[in-house]
Amino acid sequence: MADMTTSNDLLEQETHAPMLNRVIAAEPLAVRQVLIELADRLRPALEPEELAHLELALAEILNNIVEHAYVGTDQGLIHLSVVCSEKVLSCAVADDGASLPAECLAPRALPGAGDGDVKTMALPEGGFGWVLIQGLCQDLCYYRENDRNFLAFAMPLHLHASHKDTPQDVPKAPRKHRR
Amino acid sequence: MRLIAEPRDDYMLLQLNEDRLDAAIAIQFKDAARGLIGAHPGDVVLDLRQVGFLDSSGLGAIVAVMKMVPAPRVFSLSGVTDNVERVLRLTRMDSVIPVRNIEPDSAETISDEQAAQPRRA
């Protein structure tokens, strides 16, 4: 009986492990599908805001690969890995498309908007993607090797956890999301 | 892409019946909205109560649709969910896109902040 319980627990752990590894076609509906799957998988492990931030950051990164790295080709694959530990979520994305322009990772400002004095017709319809990625992702790093792009980032978890034991000496919210 | 137009007394309600306004449907959404708005001269309210996910492509499409309703006509959003509100806030577009909450039964609630937005007489 005890053995049975143990194996069931292990199975449970495998099925609901807070990680996801997928290779998807570089097209918008495949991106949408993997984000839905990722959210379903990680929902039990993350706070709603953390999940929302991850989903948004990955949407921007994956759609950027679809629209820019693989521009002009209808074939392409994206490799996505996400792993959650107790305190941090780690994510890696790889593709075989064009290299990422350096300016994408350079510090960016929001496209002209938000000062309340912008004429409607001048409002930006794009340029938000990398601002969001940079604001939501910590330790964002990129390198290219053998014609393959690698992008990795982390997200600190449970910064606002009230239901967890929080040691007194833990620094308060070491990094805030950009607003 | 399910976008439904419903003429009301002093505006047209565009109801986006999609769970996600993302890169997969942003262009179709924009094109569909253009057709519906072109046939209506007044204010437009885009109801997003069903939309639980918005990315920057979807946001760009919303801004493009907003531009299809030039002043003095007023474009506003209704039924902004938490995730949509988050993207508007992170991109600071919450300060330029008005919100006018329309209840499904037509009863309206307008918050103090939003009441300052220009409205058609």
PDB file of C-alpha atoms in Angstrom:
ATOM      1  CA  MET A   1       0.000   0.000   0.000  1.00  0.00           C
ATOM      2  CA  ALA A   2       2.794   2.351   0.993  1.00  0.00           C
ATOM      3  CA  ASP A   3       4.676   1.552  -2.222  1.00  0.00           C
ATOM      4  CA  MET A   4       1.628   2.371  -4.261  1.00  0.00           C
ATOM      5  CA  THR A   5       1.237   5.745  -2.608  1.00  0.00           C
ATOM      6  CA  THR A   6       4.867   6.536  -3.263  1.00  0.00           C
ATOM      7  CA  SER A   7       4.691   5.709  -6.956  1.00  0.00           C
ATOM      8  CA  ASN A   8       1.482   7.716  -7.286  1.00  0.00           C
ATOM      9  CA  ASP A   9       3.169  10.673  -5.656  1.00  0.00           C
ATOM     10  CA  LEU A  10       6.080  10.395  -8.045  1.00  0.00           C
ATOM     11  CA  LEU A  11       3.763  10.201 -11.010  1.00  0.00           C
ATOM     12  CA  GLU A  12       1.884  13.220  -9.720  1.00  0.00           C
ATOM     13  CA  GLN A  13       5.153  15.090  -9.384  1.00  0.00           C
ATOM     14  CA  GLU A  14       6.186  14.270 -12.943  1.00  0.00           C
ATOM     15  CA  THR A  15       2.861  15.228 -14.445  1.00  0.00           C
ATOM     16  CA  HIS A  16       2.660  18.553 -12.672  1.00  0.00           C
ATOM     17  CA  ALA A  17       6.332  19.450 -12.556  1.00  0.00           C
ATOM     18  CA  PRO A  18       6.635  23.255 -12.780  1.00  0.00           C
ATOM     19  CA  MET A  19       8.615  23.115 -16.007  1.00  0.00           C
ATOM     20  CA  LEU A  20       7.958  22.960 -19.710  1.00  0.00           C
ATOM     21  CA  ASN A  21      10.163  22.057 -22.651  1.00  0.00           C
ATOM     22  CA  ARG A  22       8.763  22.425 -26.163  1.00  0.00           C
ATOM     23  CA  VAL A  23       9.817  22.823 -29.765  1.00  0.00           C
ATOM     24  CA  ILE A  24       7.183  24.750 -31.693  1.00  0.00           C
ATOM     25  CA  ALA A  25       6.675  25.978 -35.231  1.00  0.00           C
ATOM     26  CA  ALA A  26       7.532  29.662 -35.597  1.00  0.00           C
ATOM     27  CA  GLU A  27       4.017  30.860 -36.300  1.00  0.00           C
ATOM     28  CA  PRO A  28       1.540  32.940 -34.268  1.00  0.00           C
ATOM     29  CA  LEU A  29      -1.000  30.217 -33.514  1.00  0.00           C
ATOM     30  CA  ALA A  30       1.719  27.853 -32.283  1.00  0.00           C
ATOM     31  CA  VAL A  31       2.992  30.637 -30.027  1.00  0.00           C
ATOM     32  CA  ARG A  32      -0.500  31.169 -28.666  1.00  0.00           C
ATOM     33  CA  GLN A  33      -0.948  27.454 -28.074  1.00  0.00           C
ATOM     34  CA  VAL A  34       2.306  26.970 -26.193  1.00  0.00           C
ATOM     35  CA  LEU A  35       1.566  30.007 -24.000  1.00  0.00           C
ATOM     36  CA  ILE A  36      -1.807  28.514 -23.076  1.00  0.00           C
ATOM     37  CA  GLU A  37      -0.146  25.200 -22.296  1.00  0.00           C
ATOM     38  CA  LEU A  38       2.562  26.912 -20.270  1.00  0.00           C
ATOM     39  CA  ALA A  39       0.015  28.882 -18.249  1.00  0.00           C
ATOM     40  CA  ASP A  40      -1.986  25.730 -17.513  1.00  0.00           C
ATOM     41  CA  ARG A  41       1.166  23.947 -16.441  1.00  0.00           C
ATOM     42  CA  LEU A  42       2.562  26.666 -14.175  1.00  0.00           C
ATOM     43  CA  ARG A  43      -0.667  28.061 -12.744  1.00  0.00           C
ATOM     44  CA  PRO A  44      -0.411  25.981  -9.545  1.00  0.00           C
ATOM     45  CA  ALA A  45       3.197  27.071  -8.970  1.00  0.00           C
ATOM     46  CA  LEU A  46       2.968  30.818  -9.598  1.00  0.00           C
ATOM     47  CA  GLU A  47       1.063  33.769  -8.295  1.00  0.00           C
ATOM     48  CA  PRO A  48      -1.378  35.181 -10.857  1.00  0.00           C
ATOM     49  CA  GLU A  49       0.741  38.287 -11.471  1.00  0.00           C
ATOM     50  CA  GLU A  50       3.910  36.232 -11.942  1.00  0.00           C
ATOM     51  CA  LEU A  51       2.154  34.015 -14.442  1.00  0.00           C
ATOM     52  CA  ALA A  52       0.802  37.045 -16.283  1.00  0.00           C
ATOM     53  CA  HIS A  53       4.259  38.610 -16.472  1.00  0.00           C
ATOM     54  CA  LEU A  54       5.831  35.403 -17.743  1.00  0.00           C
ATOM     55  CA  GLU A  55       3.140  34.882 -20.346  1.00  0.00           C
ATOM     56  CA  LEU A  56       3.435  38.458 -21.567  1.00  0.00           C
ATOM     57  CA  ALA A  57       7.250  38.439 -21.704  1.00  0.00           C
ATOM     58  CA  LEU A  58       7.319  35.126 -23.557  1.00  0.00           C
ATOM     59  CA  ALA A  59       4.611  36.265 -25.963  1.00  0.00           C
ATOM     60  CA  GLU A  60       6.776  39.255 -26.874  1.00  0.00           C
ATOM     61  CA  ILE A  61       9.952  37.172 -27.223  1.00  0.00           C
ATOM     62  CA  LEU A  62       8.335  34.373 -29.251  1.00  0.00           C
ATOM     63  CA  ASN A  63       6.343  36.698 -31.507  1.00  0.00           C
ATOM     64  CA  ASN A  64       9.474  38.729 -32.099  1.00  0.00           C
ATOM     65  CA  ILE A  65      11.214  35.579 -33.333  1.00  0.00           C
ATOM     66  CA  VAL A  66       8.257  34.737 -35.588  1.00  0.00           C
ATOM     67  CA  GLU A  67       8.035  38.243 -37.043  1.00  0.00           C
ATOM     68  CA  HIS A  68      11.701  39.216 -37.256  1.00  0.00           C
ATOM     69  CA  ALA A  69      14.171  36.332 -36.827  1.00  0.00           C
ATOM     70  CA  TYR A  70      12.232  34.175 -39.272  1.00  0.00           C
ATOM     71  CA  VAL A  71      10.973  36.970 -41.495  1.00  0.00           C
ATOM     72  CA  GLY A  72      10.680  35.863 -45.116  1.00  0.00           C
ATOM     73  CA  THR A  73      10.498  32.179 -44.320  1.00  0.00           C
ATOM     74  CA  ASP A  74       7.480  30.062 -43.530  1.00  0.00           C
ATOM     75  CA  GLN A  75       9.577  27.411 -41.868  1.00  0.00           C
ATOM     76  CA  GLY A  76      11.327  27.727 -38.564  1.00  0.00           C
ATOM     77  CA  LEU A  77      11.396  26.198 -35.141  1.00  0.00           C
ATOM     78  CA  ILE A  78      11.604  27.709 -31.680  1.00  0.00           C
ATOM     79  CA  HIS A  79      12.878  25.792 -28.688  1.00  0.00           C
ATOM     80  CA  LEU A  80      11.445  26.884 -25.366  1.00  0.00           C
ATOM     81  CA  SER A  81      12.464  25.759 -21.878  1.00  0.00           C
ATOM     82  CA  VAL A  82      10.964  27.048 -18.645  1.00  0.00           C
ATOM     83  CA  VAL A  83      11.873  25.811 -15.172  1.00  0.00           C
ATOM     84  CA  CYS A  84      10.552  27.034 -11.836  1.00  0.00           C
ATOM     85  CA  SER A  85      12.369  26.619  -8.597  1.00  0.00           C
ATOM     86  CA  GLU A  86      11.197  27.915  -5.248  1.00  0.00           C
ATOM     87  CA  LYS A  87      12.578  31.401  -5.736  1.00  0.00           C
ATOM     88  CA  VAL A  88      13.208  31.922  -9.398  1.00  0.00           C
ATOM     89  CA  LEU A  89      11.831  31.060 -12.776  1.00  0.00           C
ATOM     90  CA  SER A  90      14.415  30.423 -15.512  1.00  0.00           C
ATOM     91  CA  CYS A  91      13.608  30.534 -19.169  1.00  0.00           C
ATOM     92  CA  ALA A  92      15.613  29.835 -22.327  1.00  0.00           C
ATOM     93  CA  VAL A  93      14.549  30.320 -25.943  1.00  0.00           C
ATOM     94  CA  ALA A  94      16.507  29.218 -29.023  1.00  0.00           C
ATOM     95  CA  ASP A  95      15.901  29.709 -32.742  1.00  0.00           C
ATOM     96  CA  ASP A  96      17.798  29.387 -36.021  1.00  0.00           C
ATOM     97  CA  GLY A  97      16.679  32.678 -37.520  1.00  0.00           C
ATOM     98  CA  ALA A  98      18.424  35.967 -38.148  1.00  0.00           C
ATOM     99  CA  SER A  99      20.472  37.397 -35.313  1.00  0.00           C
ATOM    100  CA  LEU A 100      18.932  39.751 -32.793  1.00  0.00           C
ATOM    101  CA  PRO A 101      19.874  43.392 -33.460  1.00  0.00           C
ATOM    102  CA  ALA A 102      21.902  44.813 -30.582  1.00  0.00           C
ATOM    103  CA  GLU A 103      19.524  47.738 -30.149  1.00  0.00           C
ATOM    104  CA  CYS A 104      16.797  45.377 -28.967  1.00  0.00           C
ATOM    105  CA  LEU A 105      18.752  44.725 -25.785  1.00  0.00           C
ATOM    106  CA  ALA A 106      19.966  48.283 -25.335  1.00  0.00           C
ATOM    107  CA  PRO A 107      18.125  50.363 -22.748  1.00  0.00           C
ATOM    108  CA  ARG A 108      14.895  51.558 -24.290  1.00  0.00           C
ATOM    109  CA  ALA A 109      12.251  54.101 -23.556  1.00  0.00           C
ATOM    110  CA  LEU A 110       8.585  53.623 -24.184  1.00  0.00           C
ATOM    111  CA  PRO A 111       7.541  54.861 -27.602  1.00  0.00           C
ATOM    112  CA  GLY A 112       6.148  58.381 -27.374  1.00  0.00           C
ATOM    113  CA  ALA A 113       3.022  58.153 -25.279  1.00  0.00           C
ATOM    114  CA  GLY A 114       1.869  58.490 -21.777  1.00  0.00           C
ATOM    115  CA  ASP A 115       2.543  62.119 -21.020  1.00  0.00           C
ATOM    116  CA  GLY A 116      -1.132  62.744 -21.562  1.00  0.00           C
ATOM    117  CA  ASP A 117      -0.460  65.321 -24.241  1.00  0.00           C
ATOM    118  CA  VAL A 118      -0.068  63.078 -27.250  1.00  0.00           C
ATOM    119  CA  LYS A 119      -2.299  63.592 -30.229  1.00  0.00           C
ATOM    120  CA  THR A 120      -4.273  60.469 -30.969  1.00  0.00           C
ATOM    121  CA  MET A 121      -3.066  60.247 -34.543  1.00  0.00           C
ATOM    122  CA  ALA A 122       0.546  60.319 -33.339  1.00  0.00           C
ATOM    123  CA  LEU A 123       0.145  57.474 -30.880  1.00  0.00           C
ATOM    124  CA  PRO A 124       2.558  54.589 -31.421  1.00  0.00           C
ATOM    125  CA  GLU A 125       1.192  51.290 -32.695  1.00  0.00           C
ATOM    126  CA  GLY A 126       4.395  49.407 -32.059  1.00  0.00           C
ATOM    127  CA  GLY A 127       7.691  49.532 -30.235  1.00  0.00           C
ATOM    128  CA  PHE A 128       6.268  48.188 -26.991  1.00  0.00           C
ATOM    129  CA  GLY A 129       7.605  44.665 -27.250  1.00  0.00           C
ATOM    130  CA  TRP A 130      11.203  45.097 -26.129  1.00  0.00           C
ATOM    131  CA  VAL A 131      10.255  47.641 -23.510  1.00  0.00           C
ATOM    132  CA  LEU A 132       7.952  45.048 -21.989  1.00  0.00           C
ATOM    133  CA  ILE A 133      10.565  42.292 -22.273  1.00  0.00           C
ATOM    134  CA  GLN A 134      13.223  44.429 -20.621  1.00  0.00           C
ATOM    135  CA  GLY A 135      10.855  45.567 -17.914  1.00  0.00           C
ATOM    136  CA  LEU A 136       9.571  42.116 -17.059  1.00  0.00           C
ATOM    137  CA  CYS A 137      12.706  39.986 -17.395  1.00  0.00           C
ATOM    138  CA  GLN A 138      15.688  39.889 -15.106  1.00  0.00           C
ATOM    139  CA  ASP A 139      19.201  38.822 -16.181  1.00  0.00           C
ATOM    140  CA  LEU A 140      18.212  38.986 -19.827  1.00  0.00           C
ATOM    141  CA  CYS A 141      21.087  37.626 -21.904  1.00  0.00           C
ATOM    142  CA  TYR A 142      21.565  36.787 -25.547  1.00  0.00           C
ATOM    143  CA  TYR A 143      24.228  35.078 -27.557  1.00  0.00           C
ATOM    144  CA  ARG A 144      24.556  33.594 -31.019  1.00  0.00           C
ATOM    145  CA  GLU A 145      26.459  30.420 -31.750  1.00  0.00           C
ATOM    146  CA  ASN A 146      26.604  28.355 -34.940  1.00  0.00           C
ATOM    147  CA  ASP A 147      23.813  30.385 -36.556  1.00  0.00           C
ATOM    148  CA  ARG A 148      21.565  29.771 -33.579  1.00  0.00           C
ATOM    149  CA  ASN A 149      20.139  32.435 -31.268  1.00  0.00           C
ATOM    150  CA  PHE A 150      19.906  31.856 -27.540  1.00  0.00           C
ATOM    151  CA  LEU A 151      17.993  34.154 -25.244  1.00  0.00           C
ATOM    152  CA  ALA A 152      17.658  33.488 -21.546  1.00  0.00           C
ATOM    153  CA  PHE A 153      16.143  35.336 -18.619  1.00  0.00           C
ATOM    154  CA  ALA A 154      14.998  34.889 -15.060  1.00  0.00           C
ATOM    155  CA  MET A 155      12.081  36.104 -12.998  1.00  0.00           C
ATOM    156  CA  PRO A 156      12.255  36.259  -9.219  1.00  0.00           C
ATOM    157  CA  LEU A 157       9.298  34.472  -7.642  1.00  0.00           C
ATOM    158  CA  HIS A 158       7.172  34.989  -4.571  1.00  0.00           C
ATOM    159  CA  LEU A 159       8.532  38.438  -3.788  1.00  0.00           C
ATOM    160  CA  HIS A 160       5.182  39.359  -2.326  1.00  0.00           C
ATOM    161  CA  ALA A 161       4.363  35.969  -0.869  1.00  0.00           C
ATOM    162  CA  SER A 162       2.489  36.295   2.369  1.00  0.00           C
ATOM    163  CA  HIS A 163       1.643  32.626   2.710  1.00  0.00           C
ATOM    164  CA  LYS A 164       5.298  31.573   2.666  1.00  0.00           C
ATOM    165  CA  ASP A 165       7.863  31.767   5.430  1.00  0.00           C
ATOM    166  CA  THR A 166       9.832  34.898   4.756  1.00  0.00           C
ATOM    167  CA  PRO A 167      13.108  35.285   6.636  1.00  0.00           C
ATOM    168  CA  GLN A 168      13.504  38.688   8.260  1.00  0.00           C
ATOM    169  CA  ASP A 169      16.813  39.429   6.563  1.00  0.00           C
ATOM    170  CA  VAL A 170      15.585  38.965   3.031  1.00  0.00           C
ATOM    171  CA  PRO A 171      15.954  42.281   1.229  1.00  0.00           C
ATOM    172  CA  LYS A 172      12.673  43.774   0.176  1.00  0.00           C
ATOM    173  CA  ALA A 173      11.830  43.281  -3.488  1.00  0.00           C
ATOM    174  CA  PRO A 174      15.401  43.425  -4.826  1.00  0.00           C
ATOM    175  CA  ARG A 175      14.091  44.277  -8.246  1.00  0.00           C
ATOM    176  CA  LYS A 176      10.867  45.893  -9.172  1.00  0.00           C
ATOM    177  CA  HIS A 177       9.186  45.511 -12.472  1.00  0.00           C
ATOM    178  CA  ARG A 178       9.436  48.614 -14.554  1.00  0.00           C
ATOM    179  CA  ARG A 179       6.264  50.595 -14.729  1.00  0.00           C
TER     180      ARG A 179
ATOM    181  CA  MET B   1     -12.007  36.307 -35.159  1.00  0.00           C
ATOM    182  CA  ARG B   2     -15.308  37.214 -33.554  1.00  0.00           C
ATOM    183  CA  LEU B   3     -16.024  40.940 -33.492  1.00  0.00           C
ATOM    184  CA  ILE B   4     -19.639  41.985 -33.228  1.00  0.00           C
ATOM    185  CA  ALA B   5     -21.012  45.488 -33.786  1.00  0.00           C
ATOM    186  CA  GLU B   6     -24.064  46.563 -31.848  1.00  0.00           C
ATOM    187  CA  PRO B   7     -25.420  50.085 -32.436  1.00  0.00           C
ATOM    188  CA  ARG B   8     -26.545  51.759 -29.206  1.00  0.00           C
ATOM    189  CA  ASP B   9     -28.263  55.103 -28.644  1.00  0.00           C
ATOM    190  CA  ASP B  10     -25.229  57.375 -28.833  1.00  0.00           C
ATOM    191  CA  TYR B  11     -22.370  55.070 -29.737  1.00  0.00           C
ATOM    192  CA  MET B  12     -21.509  51.792 -31.384  1.00  0.00           C
ATOM    193  CA  LEU B  13     -20.492  48.889 -29.207  1.00  0.00           C
ATOM    194  CA  LEU B  14     -17.822  46.601 -30.621  1.00  0.00           C
ATOM    195  CA  GLN B  15     -17.791  43.348 -28.726  1.00  0.00           C
ATOM    196  CA  LEU B  16     -14.624  41.299 -29.127  1.00  0.00           C
ATOM    197  CA  ASN B  17     -15.588  37.726 -28.354  1.00  0.00           C
ATOM    198  CA  GLU B  18     -12.086  36.311 -28.151  1.00  0.00           C
ATOM    199  CA  ASP B  19     -10.121  35.021 -25.174  1.00  0.00           C
ATOM    200  CA  ARG B  20      -6.888  36.505 -26.491  1.00  0.00           C
ATOM    201  CA  LEU B  21      -6.097  39.623 -28.510  1.00  0.00           C
ATOM    202  CA  ASP B  22      -2.613  38.680 -29.663  1.00  0.00           C
ATOM    203  CA  ALA B  23      -0.319  38.524 -32.678  1.00  0.00           C
ATOM    204  CA  ALA B  24      -2.367  35.648 -34.095  1.00  0.00           C
ATOM    205  CA  ILE B  25      -5.461  37.811 -34.651  1.00  0.00           C
ATOM    206  CA  ALA B  26      -4.261  41.414 -34.383  1.00  0.00           C
ATOM    207  CA  ILE B  27      -4.414  42.129 -38.126  1.00  0.00           C
ATOM    208  CA  GLN B  28      -7.786  40.430 -38.620  1.00  0.00           C
ATOM    209  CA  PHE B  29      -9.148  42.348 -35.655  1.00  0.00           C
ATOM    210  CA  LYS B  30      -7.918  45.622 -37.104  1.00  0.00           C
ATOM    211  CA  ASP B  31      -9.387  44.887 -40.545  1.00  0.00           C
ATOM    212  CA  ALA B  32     -12.728  43.782 -39.118  1.00  0.00           C
ATOM    213  CA  ALA B  33     -12.923  46.874 -36.924  1.00  0.00           C
ATOM    214  CA  ARG B  34     -12.128  49.124 -39.877  1.00  0.00           C
ATOM    215  CA  GLY B  35     -15.089  47.740 -41.805  1.00  0.00           C
ATOM    216  CA  LEU B  36     -17.489  48.103 -38.886  1.00  0.00           C
ATOM    217  CA  ILE B  37     -16.318  51.583 -37.868  1.00  0.00           C
ATOM    218  CA  GLY B  38     -16.399  52.799 -41.453  1.00  0.00           C
ATOM    219  CA  ALA B  39     -20.134  52.148 -41.505  1.00  0.00           C
ATOM    220  CA  HIS B  40     -20.757  54.139 -38.329  1.00  0.00           C
ATOM    221  CA  PRO B  41     -20.136  57.872 -37.870  1.00  0.00           C
ATOM    222  CA  GLY B  42     -20.330  58.208 -34.062  1.00  0.00           C
ATOM    223  CA  ASP B  43     -18.465  57.213 -30.928  1.00  0.00           C
ATOM    224  CA  VAL B  44     -17.126  53.697 -30.532  1.00  0.00           C
ATOM    225  CA  VAL B  45     -16.822  51.566 -27.420  1.00  0.00           C
ATOM    226  CA  LEU B  46     -14.667  48.452 -27.673  1.00  0.00           C
ATOM    227  CA  ASP B  47     -15.743  45.866 -25.137  1.00  0.00           C
ATOM    228  CA  LEU B  48     -12.913  43.578 -24.049  1.00  0.00           C
ATOM    229  CA  ARG B  49     -14.613  41.781 -21.163  1.00  0.00           C
ATOM    230  CA  GLN B  50     -13.871  38.393 -22.694  1.00  0.00           C
ATOM    231  CA  VAL B  51     -10.241  39.174 -23.476  1.00  0.00           C
ATOM    232  CA  GLY B  52      -8.002  37.638 -20.830  1.00  0.00           C
ATOM    233  CA  PHE B  53      -4.712  38.140 -22.650  1.00  0.00           C
ATOM    234  CA  LEU B  54      -3.287  41.071 -24.587  1.00  0.00           C
ATOM    235  CA  ASP B  55       0.181  41.343 -26.110  1.00  0.00           C
ATOM    236  CA  SER B  56       1.926  44.261 -27.799  1.00  0.00           C
ATOM    237  CA  SER B  57       0.555  43.286 -31.210  1.00  0.00           C
ATOM    238  CA  GLY B  58      -2.953  43.382 -29.796  1.00  0.00           C
ATOM    239  CA  LEU B  59      -2.230  46.695 -28.115  1.00  0.00           C
ATOM    240  CA  GLY B  60      -0.937  48.106 -31.401  1.00  0.00           C
ATOM    241  CA  ALA B  61      -4.158  46.977 -33.052  1.00  0.00           C
ATOM    242  CA  ILE B  62      -6.237  48.724 -30.378  1.00  0.00           C
ATOM    243  CA  VAL B  63      -4.294  51.948 -30.955  1.00  0.00           C
ATOM    244  CA  ALA B  64      -4.796  51.580 -34.719  1.00  0.00           C
ATOM    245  CA  VAL B  65      -8.541  51.145 -34.171  1.00  0.00           C
ATOM    246  CA  MET B  66      -8.563  54.181 -31.887  1.00  0.00           C
ATOM    247  CA  LYS B  67      -7.146  56.196 -34.765  1.00  0.00           C
ATOM    248  CA  MET B  68     -10.074  55.101 -36.933  1.00  0.00           C
ATOM    249  CA  VAL B  69     -12.298  57.174 -34.634  1.00  0.00           C
ATOM    250  CA  PRO B  70     -10.787  60.660 -34.933  1.00  0.00           C
ATOM    251  CA  ALA B  71     -11.888  63.580 -32.713  1.00  0.00           C
ATOM    252  CA  PRO B  72     -14.460  64.860 -32.007  1.00  0.00           C
ATOM    253  CA  ARG B  73     -15.656  61.262 -32.065  1.00  0.00           C
ATOM    254  CA  VAL B  74     -14.645  59.353 -28.948  1.00  0.00           C
ATOM    255  CA  PHE B  75     -13.135  55.897 -28.787  1.00  0.00           C
ATOM    256  CA  SER B  76     -13.114  54.097 -25.488  1.00  0.00           C
ATOM    257  CA  LEU B  77     -12.586  50.688 -23.968  1.00  0.00           C
ATOM    258  CA  SER B  78     -14.988  48.790 -21.764  1.00  0.00           C
ATOM    259  CA  GLY B  79     -14.674  45.648 -19.678  1.00  0.00           C
ATOM    260  CA  VAL B  80     -10.913  45.892 -19.225  1.00  0.00           C
ATOM    261  CA  THR B  81      -9.729  42.713 -17.484  1.00  0.00           C
ATOM    262  CA  ASP B  82      -6.761  42.529 -15.113  1.00  0.00           C
ATOM    263  CA  ASN B  83      -4.325  41.271 -17.735  1.00  0.00           C
ATOM    264  CA  VAL B  84      -5.393  43.860 -20.287  1.00  0.00           C
ATOM    265  CA  GLU B  85      -5.178  46.610 -17.669  1.00  0.00           C
ATOM    266  CA  ARG B  86      -1.666  45.440 -16.800  1.00  0.00           C
ATOM    267  CA  VAL B  87      -0.429  45.803 -20.379  1.00  0.00           C
ATOM    268  CA  LEU B  88      -2.057  49.230 -20.714  1.00  0.00           C
ATOM    269  CA  ARG B  89      -0.345  50.300 -17.494  1.00  0.00           C
ATOM    270  CA  LEU B  90       3.091  48.851 -18.318  1.00  0.00           C
ATOM    271  CA  THR B  91       3.064  50.681 -21.663  1.00  0.00           C
ATOM    272  CA  ARG B  92       1.470  53.795 -20.113  1.00  0.00           C
ATOM    273  CA  MET B  93      -1.271  53.633 -22.707  1.00  0.00           C
ATOM    274  CA  ASP B  94      -3.757  53.669 -19.840  1.00  0.00           C
ATOM    275  CA  SER B  95      -3.240  57.429 -19.770  1.00  0.00           C
ATOM    276  CA  VAL B  96      -4.290  57.937 -23.383  1.00  0.00           C
ATOM    277  CA  ILE B  97      -7.019  55.367 -24.019  1.00  0.00           C
ATOM    278  CA  PRO B  98     -10.296  56.312 -22.315  1.00  0.00           C
ATOM    279  CA  VAL B  99     -12.364  53.744 -20.479  1.00  0.00           C
ATOM    280  CA  ARG B 100     -16.149  53.940 -20.483  1.00  0.00           C
ATOM    281  CA  ASN B 101     -17.608  50.919 -18.807  1.00  0.00           C
ATOM    282  CA  ILE B 102     -20.694  49.585 -20.491  1.00  0.00           C
ATOM    283  CA  GLU B 103     -22.748  47.005 -18.679  1.00  0.00           C
ATOM    284  CA  PRO B 104     -24.160  44.199 -20.814  1.00  0.00           C
ATOM    285  CA  ASP B 105     -27.665  45.494 -20.017  1.00  0.00           C
ATOM    286  CA  SER B 106     -26.711  48.979 -21.279  1.00  0.00           C
ATOM    287  CA  ALA B 107     -26.515  50.534 -17.820  1.00  0.00           C
ATOM    288  CA  GLU B 108     -23.308  52.551 -17.668  1.00  0.00           C
ATOM    289  CA  THR B 109     -20.893  53.264 -14.880  1.00  0.00           C
ATOM    290  CA  ILE B 110     -18.331  55.967 -15.337  1.00  0.00           C
ATOM    291  CA  SER B 111     -15.643  56.442 -12.735  1.00  0.00           C
ATOM    292  CA  ASP B 112     -14.543  59.883 -11.591  1.00  0.00           C
ATOM    293  CA  GLU B 113     -11.272  59.558 -13.441  1.00  0.00           C
ATOM    294  CA  GLN B 114     -12.967  58.599 -16.648  1.00  0.00           C
ATOM    295  CA  ALA B 115     -15.751  61.127 -16.340  1.00  0.00           C
ATOM    296  CA  ALA B 116     -13.247  63.796 -17.332  1.00  0.00           C
ATOM    297  CA  GLN B 117     -12.883  62.228 -20.751  1.00  0.00           C
ATOM    298  CA  PRO B 118     -14.573  64.189 -23.522  1.00  0.00           C
ATOM    299  CA  ARG B 119     -17.994  62.909 -24.404  1.00  0.00           C
ATOM    300  CA  ARG B 120     -20.273  63.702 -27.228  1.00  0.00           C
ATOM    301  CA  ALA B 121     -23.056  66.088 -26.322  1.00  0.00           C
TER     302      ALA B 121
END
